[in-house]
Coordinates of C-alpha atoms and ligand atoms in Angstrom, one line a residue:
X1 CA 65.4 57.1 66.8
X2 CA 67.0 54.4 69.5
X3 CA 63.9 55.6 71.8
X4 CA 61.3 54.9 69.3
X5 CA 61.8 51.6 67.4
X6 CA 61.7 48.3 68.2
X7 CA 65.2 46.7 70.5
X8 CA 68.4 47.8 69.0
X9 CA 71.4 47.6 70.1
X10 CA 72.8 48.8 74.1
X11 CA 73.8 52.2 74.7
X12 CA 75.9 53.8 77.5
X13 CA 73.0 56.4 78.4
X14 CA 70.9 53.7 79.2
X15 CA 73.4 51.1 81.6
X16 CA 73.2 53.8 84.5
X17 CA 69.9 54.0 84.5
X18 CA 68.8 50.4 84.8
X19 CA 70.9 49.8 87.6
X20 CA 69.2 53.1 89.1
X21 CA 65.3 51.3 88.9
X22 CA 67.1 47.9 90.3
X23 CA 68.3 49.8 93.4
X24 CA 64.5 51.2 93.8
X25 CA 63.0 47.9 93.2
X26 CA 64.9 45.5 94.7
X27 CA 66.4 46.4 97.7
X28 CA 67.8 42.5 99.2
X29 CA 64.3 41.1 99.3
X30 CA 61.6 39.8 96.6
X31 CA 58.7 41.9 98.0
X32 CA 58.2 45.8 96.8
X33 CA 57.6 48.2 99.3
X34 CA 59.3 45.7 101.8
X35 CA 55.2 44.1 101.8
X36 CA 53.9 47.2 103.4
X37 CA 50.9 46.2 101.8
X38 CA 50.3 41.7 102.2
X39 CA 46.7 41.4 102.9
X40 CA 45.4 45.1 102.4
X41 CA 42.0 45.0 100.5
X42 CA 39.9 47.6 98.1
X43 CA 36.5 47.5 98.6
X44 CA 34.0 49.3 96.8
X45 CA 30.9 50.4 98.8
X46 CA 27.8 52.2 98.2
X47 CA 25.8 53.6 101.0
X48 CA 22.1 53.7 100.5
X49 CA 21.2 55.9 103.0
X50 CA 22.0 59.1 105.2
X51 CA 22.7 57.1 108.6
X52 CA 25.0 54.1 106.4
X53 CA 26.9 57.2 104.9
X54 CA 27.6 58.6 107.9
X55 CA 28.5 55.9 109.8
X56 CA 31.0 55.0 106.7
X57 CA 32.5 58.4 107.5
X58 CA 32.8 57.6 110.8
X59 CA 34.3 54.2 109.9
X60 CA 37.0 55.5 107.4
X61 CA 38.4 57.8 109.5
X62 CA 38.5 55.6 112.6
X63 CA 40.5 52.8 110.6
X64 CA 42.3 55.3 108.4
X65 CA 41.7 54.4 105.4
X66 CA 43.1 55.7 102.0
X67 CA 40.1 56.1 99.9
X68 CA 40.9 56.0 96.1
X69 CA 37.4 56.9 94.8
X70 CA 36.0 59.8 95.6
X71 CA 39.6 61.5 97.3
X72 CA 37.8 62.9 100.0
X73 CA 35.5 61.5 102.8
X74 CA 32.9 64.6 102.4
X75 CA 32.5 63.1 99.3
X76 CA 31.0 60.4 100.6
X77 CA 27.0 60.8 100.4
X78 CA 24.3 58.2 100.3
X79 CA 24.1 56.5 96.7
X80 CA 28.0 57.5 96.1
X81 CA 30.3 54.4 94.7
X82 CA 33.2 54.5 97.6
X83 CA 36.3 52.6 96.5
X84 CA 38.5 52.3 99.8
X85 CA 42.0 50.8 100.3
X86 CA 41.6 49.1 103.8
X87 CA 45.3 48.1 105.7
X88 CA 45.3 44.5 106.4
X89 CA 44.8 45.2 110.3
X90 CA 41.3 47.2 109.6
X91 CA 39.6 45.0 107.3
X92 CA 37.8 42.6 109.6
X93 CA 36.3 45.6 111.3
X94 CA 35.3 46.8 108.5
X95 CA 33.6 43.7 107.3
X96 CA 32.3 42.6 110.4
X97 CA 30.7 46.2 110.3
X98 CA 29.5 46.2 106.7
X99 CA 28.1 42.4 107.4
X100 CA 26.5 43.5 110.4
X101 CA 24.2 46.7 109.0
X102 CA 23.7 45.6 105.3
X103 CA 26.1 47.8 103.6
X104 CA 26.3 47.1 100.1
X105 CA 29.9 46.2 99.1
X106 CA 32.2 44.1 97.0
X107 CA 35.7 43.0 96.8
X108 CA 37.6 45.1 94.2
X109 CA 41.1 43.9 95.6
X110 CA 42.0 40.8 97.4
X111 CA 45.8 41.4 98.4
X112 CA 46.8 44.1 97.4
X113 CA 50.5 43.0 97.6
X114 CA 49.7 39.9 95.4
X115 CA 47.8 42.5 92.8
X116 CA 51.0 45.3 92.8
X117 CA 53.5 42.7 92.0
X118 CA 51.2 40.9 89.5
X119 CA 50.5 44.1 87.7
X120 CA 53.9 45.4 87.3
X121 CA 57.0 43.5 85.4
X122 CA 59.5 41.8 87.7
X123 CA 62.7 43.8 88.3
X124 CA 64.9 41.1 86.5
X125 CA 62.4 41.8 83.2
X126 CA 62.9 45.4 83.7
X127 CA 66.6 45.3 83.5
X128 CA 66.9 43.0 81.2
X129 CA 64.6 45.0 78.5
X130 CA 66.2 48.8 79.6
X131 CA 69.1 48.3 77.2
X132 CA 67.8 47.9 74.0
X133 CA 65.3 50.5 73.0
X134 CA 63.0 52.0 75.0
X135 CA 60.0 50.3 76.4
X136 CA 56.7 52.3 76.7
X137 CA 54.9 49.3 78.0
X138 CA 56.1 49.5 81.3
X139 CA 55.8 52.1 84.1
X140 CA 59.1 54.4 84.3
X141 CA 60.8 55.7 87.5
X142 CA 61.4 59.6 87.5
X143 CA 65.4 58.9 87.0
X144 CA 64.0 56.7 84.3
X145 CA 62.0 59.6 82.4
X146 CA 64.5 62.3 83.1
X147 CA 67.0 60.6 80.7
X148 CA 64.4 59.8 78.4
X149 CA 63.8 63.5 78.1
X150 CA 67.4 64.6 78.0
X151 CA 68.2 61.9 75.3
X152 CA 65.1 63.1 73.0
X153 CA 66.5 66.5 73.8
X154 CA 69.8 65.6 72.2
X155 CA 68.4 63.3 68.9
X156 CA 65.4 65.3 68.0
X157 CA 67.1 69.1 68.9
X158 CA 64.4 69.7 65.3
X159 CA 61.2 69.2 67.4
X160 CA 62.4 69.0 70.6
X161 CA 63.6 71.5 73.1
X162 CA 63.6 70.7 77.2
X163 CA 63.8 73.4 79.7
X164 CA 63.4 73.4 83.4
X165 CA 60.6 75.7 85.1
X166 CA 61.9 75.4 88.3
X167 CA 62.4 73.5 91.1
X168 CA 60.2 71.2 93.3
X169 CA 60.1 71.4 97.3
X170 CA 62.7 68.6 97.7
X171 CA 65.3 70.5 94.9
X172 CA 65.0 68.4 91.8
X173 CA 64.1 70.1 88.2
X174 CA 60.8 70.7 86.7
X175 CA 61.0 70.0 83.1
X176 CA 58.9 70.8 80.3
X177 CA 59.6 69.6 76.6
X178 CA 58.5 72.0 73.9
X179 CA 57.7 69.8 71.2
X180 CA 56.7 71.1 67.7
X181 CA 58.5 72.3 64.6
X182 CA 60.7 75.3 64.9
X183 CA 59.6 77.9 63.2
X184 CA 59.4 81.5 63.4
X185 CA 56.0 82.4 62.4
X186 CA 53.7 82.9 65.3
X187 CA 52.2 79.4 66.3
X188 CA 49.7 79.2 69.4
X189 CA 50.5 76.6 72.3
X190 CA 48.5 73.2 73.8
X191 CA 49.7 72.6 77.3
X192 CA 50.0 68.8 78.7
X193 CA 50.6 67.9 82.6
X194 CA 50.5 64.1 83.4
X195 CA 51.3 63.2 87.4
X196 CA 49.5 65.8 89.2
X197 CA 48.6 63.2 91.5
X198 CA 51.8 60.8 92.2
X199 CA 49.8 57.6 92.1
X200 CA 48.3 58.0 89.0
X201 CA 51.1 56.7 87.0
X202 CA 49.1 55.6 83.9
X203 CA 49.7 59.4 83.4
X204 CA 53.2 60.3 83.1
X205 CA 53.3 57.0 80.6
X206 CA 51.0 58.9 78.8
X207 CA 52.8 62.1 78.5
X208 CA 55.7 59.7 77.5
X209 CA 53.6 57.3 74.3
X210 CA 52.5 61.0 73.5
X211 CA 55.8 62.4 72.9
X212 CA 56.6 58.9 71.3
X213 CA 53.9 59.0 68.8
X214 CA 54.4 62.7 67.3
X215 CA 57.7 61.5 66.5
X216 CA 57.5 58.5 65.4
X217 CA 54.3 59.9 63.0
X218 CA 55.2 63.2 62.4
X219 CA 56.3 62.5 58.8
X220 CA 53.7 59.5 57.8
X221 CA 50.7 60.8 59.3
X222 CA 48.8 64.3 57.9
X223 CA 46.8 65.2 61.1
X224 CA 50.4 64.8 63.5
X225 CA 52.1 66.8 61.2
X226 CA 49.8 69.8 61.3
X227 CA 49.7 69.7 64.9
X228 CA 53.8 69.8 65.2
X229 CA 53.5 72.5 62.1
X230 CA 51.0 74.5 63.6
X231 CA 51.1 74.5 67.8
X232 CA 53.5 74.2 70.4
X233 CA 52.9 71.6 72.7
X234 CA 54.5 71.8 76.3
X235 CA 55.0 68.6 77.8
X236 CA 55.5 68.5 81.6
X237 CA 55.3 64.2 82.2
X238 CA 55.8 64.2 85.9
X239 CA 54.6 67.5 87.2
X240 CA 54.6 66.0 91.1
X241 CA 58.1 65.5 90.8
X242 CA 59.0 64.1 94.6
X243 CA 55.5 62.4 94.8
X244 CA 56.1 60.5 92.3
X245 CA 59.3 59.1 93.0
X246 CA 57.8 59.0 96.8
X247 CA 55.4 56.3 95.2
X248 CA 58.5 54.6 93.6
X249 CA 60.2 54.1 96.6
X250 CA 57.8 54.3 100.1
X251 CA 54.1 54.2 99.1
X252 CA 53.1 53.2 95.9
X253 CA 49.4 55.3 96.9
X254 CA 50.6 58.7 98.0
X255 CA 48.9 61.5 96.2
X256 CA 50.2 64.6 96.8
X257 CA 53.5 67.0 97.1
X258 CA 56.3 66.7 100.2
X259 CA 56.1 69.4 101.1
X260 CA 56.9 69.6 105.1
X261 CA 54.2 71.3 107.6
X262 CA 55.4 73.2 110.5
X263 CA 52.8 72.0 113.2
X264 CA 51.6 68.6 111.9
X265 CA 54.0 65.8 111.0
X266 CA 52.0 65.0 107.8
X267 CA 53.9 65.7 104.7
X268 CA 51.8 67.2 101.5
X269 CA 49.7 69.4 99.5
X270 CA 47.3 68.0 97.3
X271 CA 48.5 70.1 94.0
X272 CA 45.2 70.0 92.4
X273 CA 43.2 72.0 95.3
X274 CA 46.7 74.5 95.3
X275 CA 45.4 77.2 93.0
X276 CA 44.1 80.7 93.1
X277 CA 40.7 79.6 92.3
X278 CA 38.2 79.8 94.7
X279 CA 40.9 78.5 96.7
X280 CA 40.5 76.0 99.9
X281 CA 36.6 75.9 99.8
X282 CA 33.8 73.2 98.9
X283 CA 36.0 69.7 97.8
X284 CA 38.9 70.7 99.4
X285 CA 40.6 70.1 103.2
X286 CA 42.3 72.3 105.4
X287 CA 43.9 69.4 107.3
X288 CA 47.7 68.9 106.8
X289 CA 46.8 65.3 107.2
X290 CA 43.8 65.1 104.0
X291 CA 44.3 64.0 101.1
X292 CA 42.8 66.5 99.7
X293 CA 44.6 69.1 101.8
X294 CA 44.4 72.9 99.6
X295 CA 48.1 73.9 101.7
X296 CA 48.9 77.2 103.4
X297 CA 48.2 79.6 100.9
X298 CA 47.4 79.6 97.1
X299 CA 50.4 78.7 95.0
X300 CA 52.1 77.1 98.3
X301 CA 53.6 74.6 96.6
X302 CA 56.6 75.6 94.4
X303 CA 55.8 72.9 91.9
X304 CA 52.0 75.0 91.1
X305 CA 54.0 78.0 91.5
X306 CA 56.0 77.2 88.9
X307 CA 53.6 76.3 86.1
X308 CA 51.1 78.9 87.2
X309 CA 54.2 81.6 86.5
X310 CA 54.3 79.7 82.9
X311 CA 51.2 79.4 81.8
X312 CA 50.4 83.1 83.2
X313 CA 53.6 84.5 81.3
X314 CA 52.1 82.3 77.9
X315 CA 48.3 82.6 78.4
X316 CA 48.1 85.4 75.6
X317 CA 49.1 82.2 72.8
X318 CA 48.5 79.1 74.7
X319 CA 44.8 77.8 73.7
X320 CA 44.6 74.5 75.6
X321 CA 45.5 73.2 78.8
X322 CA 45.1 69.5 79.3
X323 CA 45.7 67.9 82.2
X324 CA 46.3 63.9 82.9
X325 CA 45.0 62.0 86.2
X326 CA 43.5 58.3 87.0
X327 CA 41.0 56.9 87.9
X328 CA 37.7 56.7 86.0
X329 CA 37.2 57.3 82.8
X330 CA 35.9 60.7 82.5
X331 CA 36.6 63.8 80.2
X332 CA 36.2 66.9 82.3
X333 CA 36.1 70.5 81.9
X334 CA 34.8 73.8 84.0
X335 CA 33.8 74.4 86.5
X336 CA 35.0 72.3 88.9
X337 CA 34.6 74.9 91.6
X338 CA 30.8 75.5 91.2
X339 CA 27.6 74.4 89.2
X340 CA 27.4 76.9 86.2
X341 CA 27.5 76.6 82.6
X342 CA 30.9 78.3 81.6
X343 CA 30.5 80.9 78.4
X344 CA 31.2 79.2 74.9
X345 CA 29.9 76.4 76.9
X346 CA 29.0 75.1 72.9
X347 CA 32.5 75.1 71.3
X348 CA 34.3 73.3 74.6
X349 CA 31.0 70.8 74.8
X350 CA 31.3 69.5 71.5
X351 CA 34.8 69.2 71.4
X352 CA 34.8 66.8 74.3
X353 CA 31.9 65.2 73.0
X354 CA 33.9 64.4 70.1
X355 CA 36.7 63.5 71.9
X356 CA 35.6 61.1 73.5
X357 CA 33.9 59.5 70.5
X358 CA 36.9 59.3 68.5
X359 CA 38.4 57.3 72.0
X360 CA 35.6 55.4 71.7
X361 CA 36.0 53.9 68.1
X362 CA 39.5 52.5 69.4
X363 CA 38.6 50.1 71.7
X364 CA 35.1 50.6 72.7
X365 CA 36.1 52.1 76.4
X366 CA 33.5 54.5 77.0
X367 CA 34.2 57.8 78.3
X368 CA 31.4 60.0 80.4
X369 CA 31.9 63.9 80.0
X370 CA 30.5 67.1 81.3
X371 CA 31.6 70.0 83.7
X372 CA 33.6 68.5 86.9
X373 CA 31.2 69.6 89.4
X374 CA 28.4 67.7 88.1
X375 CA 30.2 64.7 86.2
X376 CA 32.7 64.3 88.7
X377 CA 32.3 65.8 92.4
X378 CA 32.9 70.0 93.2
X379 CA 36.3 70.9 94.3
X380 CA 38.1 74.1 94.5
X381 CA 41.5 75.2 93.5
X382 CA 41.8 72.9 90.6
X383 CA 44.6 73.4 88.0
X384 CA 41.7 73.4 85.1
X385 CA 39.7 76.0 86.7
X386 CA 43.0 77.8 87.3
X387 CA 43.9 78.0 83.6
X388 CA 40.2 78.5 82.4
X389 CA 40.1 81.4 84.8
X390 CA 43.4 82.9 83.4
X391 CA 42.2 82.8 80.1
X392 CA 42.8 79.7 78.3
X393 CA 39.4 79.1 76.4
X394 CA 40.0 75.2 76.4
X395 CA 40.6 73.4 79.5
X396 CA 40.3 69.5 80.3
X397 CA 40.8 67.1 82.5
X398 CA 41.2 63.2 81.6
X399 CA 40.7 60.6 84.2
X400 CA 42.2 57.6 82.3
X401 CA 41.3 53.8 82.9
X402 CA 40.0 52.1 84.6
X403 CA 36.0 52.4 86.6
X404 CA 37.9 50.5 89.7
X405 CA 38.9 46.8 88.7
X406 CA 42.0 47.7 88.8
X407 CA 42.2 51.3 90.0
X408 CA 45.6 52.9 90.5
X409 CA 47.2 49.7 89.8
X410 CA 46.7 49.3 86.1
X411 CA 48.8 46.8 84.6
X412 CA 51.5 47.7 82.3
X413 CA 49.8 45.1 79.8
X414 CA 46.8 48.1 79.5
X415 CA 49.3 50.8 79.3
X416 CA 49.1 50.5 75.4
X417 CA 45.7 50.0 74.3
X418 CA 45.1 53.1 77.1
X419 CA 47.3 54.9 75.6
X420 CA 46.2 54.6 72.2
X421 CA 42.8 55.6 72.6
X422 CA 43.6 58.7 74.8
X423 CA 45.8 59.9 71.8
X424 CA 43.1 59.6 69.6
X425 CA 40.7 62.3 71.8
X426 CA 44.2 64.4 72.3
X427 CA 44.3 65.0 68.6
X428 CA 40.4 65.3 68.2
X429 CA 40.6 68.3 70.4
X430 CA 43.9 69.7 68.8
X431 CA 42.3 69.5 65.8
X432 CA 39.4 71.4 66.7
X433 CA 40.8 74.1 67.9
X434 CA 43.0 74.4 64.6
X435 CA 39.9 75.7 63.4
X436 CA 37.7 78.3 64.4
X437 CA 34.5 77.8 67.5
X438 CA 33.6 81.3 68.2
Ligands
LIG1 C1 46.9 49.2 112.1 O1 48.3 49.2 112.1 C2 48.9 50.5 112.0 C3 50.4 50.4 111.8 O2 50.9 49.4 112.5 C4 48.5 51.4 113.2 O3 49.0 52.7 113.1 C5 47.0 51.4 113.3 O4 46.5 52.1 114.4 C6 46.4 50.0 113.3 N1 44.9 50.1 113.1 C7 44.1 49.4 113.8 C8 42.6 49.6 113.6 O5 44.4 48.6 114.6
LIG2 C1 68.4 70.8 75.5 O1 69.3 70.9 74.4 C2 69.8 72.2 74.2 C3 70.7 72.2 73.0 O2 70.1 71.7 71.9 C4 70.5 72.7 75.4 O3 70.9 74.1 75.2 C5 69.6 72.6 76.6 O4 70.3 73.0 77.8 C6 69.1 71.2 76.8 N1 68.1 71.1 77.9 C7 68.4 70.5 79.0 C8 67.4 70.7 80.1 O5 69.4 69.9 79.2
LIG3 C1 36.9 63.9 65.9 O1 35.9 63.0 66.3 C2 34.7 63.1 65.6 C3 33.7 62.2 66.2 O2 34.2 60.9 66.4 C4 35.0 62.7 64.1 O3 33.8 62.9 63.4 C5 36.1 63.6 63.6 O4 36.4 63.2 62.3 C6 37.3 63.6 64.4 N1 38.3 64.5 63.9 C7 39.6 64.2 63.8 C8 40.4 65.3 63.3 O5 40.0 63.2 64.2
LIG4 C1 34.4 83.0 73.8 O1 34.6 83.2 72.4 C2 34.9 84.5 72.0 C3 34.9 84.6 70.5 O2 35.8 83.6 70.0 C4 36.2 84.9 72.6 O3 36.5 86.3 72.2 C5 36.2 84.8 74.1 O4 37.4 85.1 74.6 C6 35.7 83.4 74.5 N1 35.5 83.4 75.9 C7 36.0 82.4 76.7 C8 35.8 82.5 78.1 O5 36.7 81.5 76.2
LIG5 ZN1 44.4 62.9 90.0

């Protein structure tokens, strides 16, 4: 239970592994990401009309901005909330710009260097707290959360059984815990992905408190023990395996795969547009360089590839498929790929609706739900829409905190109270579908 309780005492699993996230963090110099990012701004920006919209457009992709909210600049339409990461050389243009034809805007993010060091615990606090117990308050590195797994995979071989599903582009392992209580009755699977999107990192430490809770209640509480008794549930915590540690080591707000391109020197596939679903249309790019980019072909990106061949080779017994990403508080479920009422529209409605009441009573973070398309913005070749297609009857998509304060730098100190609401929905919806919706 040394991953679980409060600090006990050192162990040898854990001394390689903090000298690992010291090397990442601290390479000679105080600043992360050697201060790639002193004086960038966010700036949230609504445009009010046609011409301001387009002229946004225009504006964004002249000073190359990374936009964080929507992820794509077609998004962009007059009365849309904008949230843009502007580098420190672009913002006076931008300003002067906004000043100069009455764009409504406001200051989200200062110094966005100041705010990504401020947010995350110094490297000397993060070593220093590695060796006793494990800490799931702070943001873990993918070296990090691969030992966690193998460790939990060795003390809890009862509920816990971790298996690879492949590799990623760059060669390192895809791993899935199974988590749930052996048994060899027939039980019916939940599927969990956090880090489709790299810097979304509120998700993986999801995946992680998830894994933490069900064992830490399994016996004391009633509700976690059914689930464990009854279901499966298949863990994947960092699905973007070399994004993620890409935003660990070079940009703390890249998105999408590595995956190299043959004739463009941009690197990536935006593995939530990568499915067989109405693939590369509305919401998605066919630009090596987007964001939003839907790659070469479907399933281009051995990551998708991977967890497509597992959840089609499971569909027949897995019932849910829940997926993980940041930012903006939002329970989603089909379609994402057009405006349409999916069948049993009832049972998956009120199960969200529920959800998000039950994440509600926690802390009194309200959650807006509906269909993608229209709660969210339309995109194609979405992971969800993939797995509803496929025939799993419930399929969700969390965007967890925040609405933009703090965006994809939410501090470790709201890692907890995040976390604790979101379980609460996770087990509202397992325990729905323990029992029968036609
Ligand atoms: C800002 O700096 C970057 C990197 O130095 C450069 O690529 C870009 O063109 C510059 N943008 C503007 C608007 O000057
Ligand atoms: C998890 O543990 C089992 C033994 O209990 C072992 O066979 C398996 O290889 C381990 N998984 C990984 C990925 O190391
Ligand atoms: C799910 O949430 C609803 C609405 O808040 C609540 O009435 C119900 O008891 C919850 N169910 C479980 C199992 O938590
Ligand atoms: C809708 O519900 C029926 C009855 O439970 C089920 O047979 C069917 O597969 C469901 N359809 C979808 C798309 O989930
Ligand atoms: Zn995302």
């Amino acid at each position: 239970m040394k991953f679980l309780g409060k600090p006990r005492s050192p162990t040898a699993a854990f001394l390689p592994l903090c000298l690992l996230s010291l090397k990442i963090l601290q390479p000679g110099h105080s600043h992360l990401y050697s201060n790639r990012y002193a004086g960038d701004k966010v700036i949230r920006l609504i445009p009010n009309t046609k011409d301001e919209a387009y002229a946004l457009k225009k504006m964004y992709h002249h000073l190359k901005v990374d936009l964080w909210q929507p992820s794509s600049i077609s998004y962009i339409s007059e009365g849309t909330v904008t949230d843009v990461h502007i580098p420190q050389n672009g913002s006076r243009a931008l300003l002067a710009f906004l000043q100069e034809s009455n764009i409504q805007y406001k200051i989200l993010i200062e110094d966005l260097q100041k705010a990504l060091e401020k947010g995350s615990s110094l490297p000397t606090q993060r070593s220093r707290r590695s060796p006793s117990g494990y800490n799931y308050e702070v943001y873990h590195s993918l070296e990090e959360i691969q030992n966690w797994m193998r460790h939990l995979n060795k003390t809890h071989s009862g509920l816990i059984h971790m298996f690879s599903i492949g590799k990623s582009y760059e060669g390192r392992s895809l791993f899935v815990l199974k988590l749930g209580r052996r048994s060899r009755a027939y039980k019916r699977g939940v599927w969990i992905d956090c880090g489709i999107h790299a810097r979304e990192w509120i998700g993986p430490a999801f995946c992680q408190w998830f894994v933490k809770e069900a064992l830490l209640t399994y016996r004391s509480d009633p509700t976690m023990r059914k689930m464990l008794n009854h279901l499966y549930f298949y863990i994947m915590p960092v699905f973007n395996v070399d994004g993620y540690h890409f935003s660990w080591t070079n940009d703390r707000f890249w998105r999408k795969t590595r995956s190299r391109n043959s004739r463009f020197r941009c690197h990536g596939v935006d593995a939530n547009r990568n499915w067989r679903v109405k693939w590369c249309d509305e919401g998605a790019s066919m630009h090596p360089c987007d964001d939003t980019y839907c790659g070469p072909f479907p399933e281009s990106e051995p990551e998708v590839k991977a967890v497509a061949n597992f959840l089609r080779k499971h569909r027949k017994h897995i019932r849910a498929y829940l997926s993980f990403h940041a930012y903006a508080q939002m329970l989603l479920y089909p379609y994402s790929y057009k405006y349409a009422t999916i069948p049993n529209f009832s049972c998956v409605e009120s199960a969200a609706h529920n959800a998000v009441n039950a994440l509600r009573s926690v802390h009194g973070v309200q959650y807006r739900y509906g269909p993608a398309s229209s709660t969210l913005y339309v995109s194609s070749g979405s992971s969800m829409d993939w797995a509803y297609k496929t025939g799993i009857p419930y399929t969700f998509a969390f965007e967890l905190r925040d609405t933009g304060h703090f965006g994809f730098l939410l501090p470790e100190m709201l890692i907890k109270p995040t976390c604790m609401e979101t379980m609460l929905a996770v087990k509202n919806i397992t325990m729905h579908l323990l029992k029968k919706c036609p």
